[in-house]
C-alpha positions as a printed Julia matrix, in Angstrom:
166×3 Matrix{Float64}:
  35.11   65.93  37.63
  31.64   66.32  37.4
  31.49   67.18  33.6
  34.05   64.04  32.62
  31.22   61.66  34.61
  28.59   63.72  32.09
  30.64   63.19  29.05
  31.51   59.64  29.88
  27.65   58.94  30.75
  26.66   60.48  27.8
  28.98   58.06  25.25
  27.97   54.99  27.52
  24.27   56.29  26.18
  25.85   56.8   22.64
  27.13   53.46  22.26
  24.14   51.89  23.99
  21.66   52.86  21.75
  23.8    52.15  18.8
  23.79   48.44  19.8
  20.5    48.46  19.67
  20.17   47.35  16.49
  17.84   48.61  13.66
  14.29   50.31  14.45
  11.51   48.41  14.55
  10.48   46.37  12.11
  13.42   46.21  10.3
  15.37   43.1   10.59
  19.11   43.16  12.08
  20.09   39.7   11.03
  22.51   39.76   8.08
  21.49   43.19   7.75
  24.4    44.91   9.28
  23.2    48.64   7.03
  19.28   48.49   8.58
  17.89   48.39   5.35
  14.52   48.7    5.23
  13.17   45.17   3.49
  10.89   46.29   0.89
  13.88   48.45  -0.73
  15.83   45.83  -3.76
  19.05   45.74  -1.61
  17.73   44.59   1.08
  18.9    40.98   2.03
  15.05   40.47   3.06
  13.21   41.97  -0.37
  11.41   40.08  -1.83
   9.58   40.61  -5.56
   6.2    40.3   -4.89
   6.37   42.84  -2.04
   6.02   40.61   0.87
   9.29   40.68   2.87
   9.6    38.84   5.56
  12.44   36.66   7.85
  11.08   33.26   7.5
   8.1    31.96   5.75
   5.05   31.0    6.32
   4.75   27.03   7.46
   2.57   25.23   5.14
   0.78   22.48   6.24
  -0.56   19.33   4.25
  -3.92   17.08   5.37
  -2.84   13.27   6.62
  -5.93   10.74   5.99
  -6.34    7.76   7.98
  -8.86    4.63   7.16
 -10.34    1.83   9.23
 -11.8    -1.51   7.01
 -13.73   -4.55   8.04
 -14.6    -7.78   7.23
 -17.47   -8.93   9.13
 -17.41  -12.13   7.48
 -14.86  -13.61   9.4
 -15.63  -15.04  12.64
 -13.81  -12.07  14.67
 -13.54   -8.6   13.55
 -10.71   -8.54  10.28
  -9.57   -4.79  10.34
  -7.46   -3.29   7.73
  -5.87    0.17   8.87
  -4.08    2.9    7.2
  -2.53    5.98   8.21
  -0.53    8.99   7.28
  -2.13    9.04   3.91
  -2.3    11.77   1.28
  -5.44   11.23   0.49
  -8.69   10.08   1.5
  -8.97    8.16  -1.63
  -5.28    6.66  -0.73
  -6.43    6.06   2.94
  -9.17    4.45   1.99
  -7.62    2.32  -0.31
  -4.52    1.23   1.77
  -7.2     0.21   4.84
  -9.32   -1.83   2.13
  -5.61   -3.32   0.7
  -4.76   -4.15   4.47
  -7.7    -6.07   5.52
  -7.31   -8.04   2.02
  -3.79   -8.79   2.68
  -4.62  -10.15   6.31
  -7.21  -12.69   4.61
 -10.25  -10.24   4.01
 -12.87  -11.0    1.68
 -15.27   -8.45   2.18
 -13.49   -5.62   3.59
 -15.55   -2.43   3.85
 -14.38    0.94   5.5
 -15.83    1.75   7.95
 -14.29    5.14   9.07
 -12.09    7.77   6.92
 -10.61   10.42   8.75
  -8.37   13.44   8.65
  -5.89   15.42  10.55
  -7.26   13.56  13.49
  -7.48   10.38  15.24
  -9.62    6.92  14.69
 -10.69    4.06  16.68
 -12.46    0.85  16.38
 -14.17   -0.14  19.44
 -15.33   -3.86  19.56
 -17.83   -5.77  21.79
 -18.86   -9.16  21.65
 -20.97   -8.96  19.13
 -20.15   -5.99  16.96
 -17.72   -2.56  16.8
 -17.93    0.77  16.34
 -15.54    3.32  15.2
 -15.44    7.33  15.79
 -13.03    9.91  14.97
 -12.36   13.17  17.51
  -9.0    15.16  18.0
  -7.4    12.85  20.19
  -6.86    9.02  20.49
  -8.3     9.34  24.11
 -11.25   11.74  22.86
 -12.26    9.38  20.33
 -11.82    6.0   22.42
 -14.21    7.67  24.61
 -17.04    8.29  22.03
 -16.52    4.95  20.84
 -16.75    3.35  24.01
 -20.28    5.42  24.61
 -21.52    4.78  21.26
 -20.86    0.58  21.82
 -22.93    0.66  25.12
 -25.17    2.72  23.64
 -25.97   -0.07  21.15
 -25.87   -2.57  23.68
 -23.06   -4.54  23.11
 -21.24   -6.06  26.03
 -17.14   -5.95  26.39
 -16.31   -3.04  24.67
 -12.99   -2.28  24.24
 -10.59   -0.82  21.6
  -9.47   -2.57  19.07
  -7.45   -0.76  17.65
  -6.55    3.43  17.39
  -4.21    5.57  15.29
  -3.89    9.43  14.68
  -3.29   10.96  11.27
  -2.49   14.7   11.85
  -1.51   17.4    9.83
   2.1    16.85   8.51
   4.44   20.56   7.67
   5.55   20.4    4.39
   7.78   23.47   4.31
């Protein structure tokens, strides 16, 4: 009795270990033979060398703008976000505060892979960039006392963060 409960303890060990998978570092997934990935049958070889099981994210830079017209009577803002490029960013803000009656629209703020605000008082703005919306609304809001304008508040805040591309 005592050697079946070996024998039987012994295959329960057997079979255990063979569901373990592959050794480490080799990937199990579609690989039911363990074969190491930097050998050509491999379903994870790769040419250059660099096997892996999933690649790499890439990331791409998102540009934001904020323009102005300070001609007008109030603040005329022209905003863009997302953008490809700062050139595009800029651009788009400057095409925005046209389209919404803008004569003399200037940009006042370019940013990437972060956030923007314009911060207005009663008789001027400010604008600041930071890594949040809240982070930068707070700069902005120090930098308008600061200056001494009264009634500061935003105006207006976006984000334009990095966007994964593959």
């Amino acid at each position: 009795m005592y050697r079946m409960l070996l024998l039987s303890g012994c295959m329960f060990v057997s079979v255990a270990a063979s569901a373990q998978g592959c050794p480490n570092g080799i990937p199990l997934a579609g690989n039911p033979g363990c074969i190491p990935p930097d050998q050509s049958n491999s379903p994870y070889y790769q040419r250059d060398g660099a096997a892996t099981t999933q690649s790499r994210a890439v990331w791409a830079d998102r540009w934001g703008a904020i323009a102005v017209d300070k001609s007008k009577q109030s603040v005329g803002i022209g905003v863009a976000e997302m953008m490809v490029s700062e050139r595009k960013a800029k651009a788009g803000a400057i095409g925005d505060c046209r389209a919404k009656g803008g004569t003399q629209c200037k940009v006042v703020l370019a940013y990437y892979n972060q956030c923007g605000v314009l911060v207005a008082g009663d008789a001027g703005y400010t604008s600041m960039g930071s890594s949040t919306a809240e982070a930068a609304a707070k700069l902005g809001m120090e930098q308008c006392t600061k200056t001494g304008l009264s009634n500061c508040r935003v105006y207006y805040s976006a984000c334009s963060f990095p966007e994964r591309v593959r």
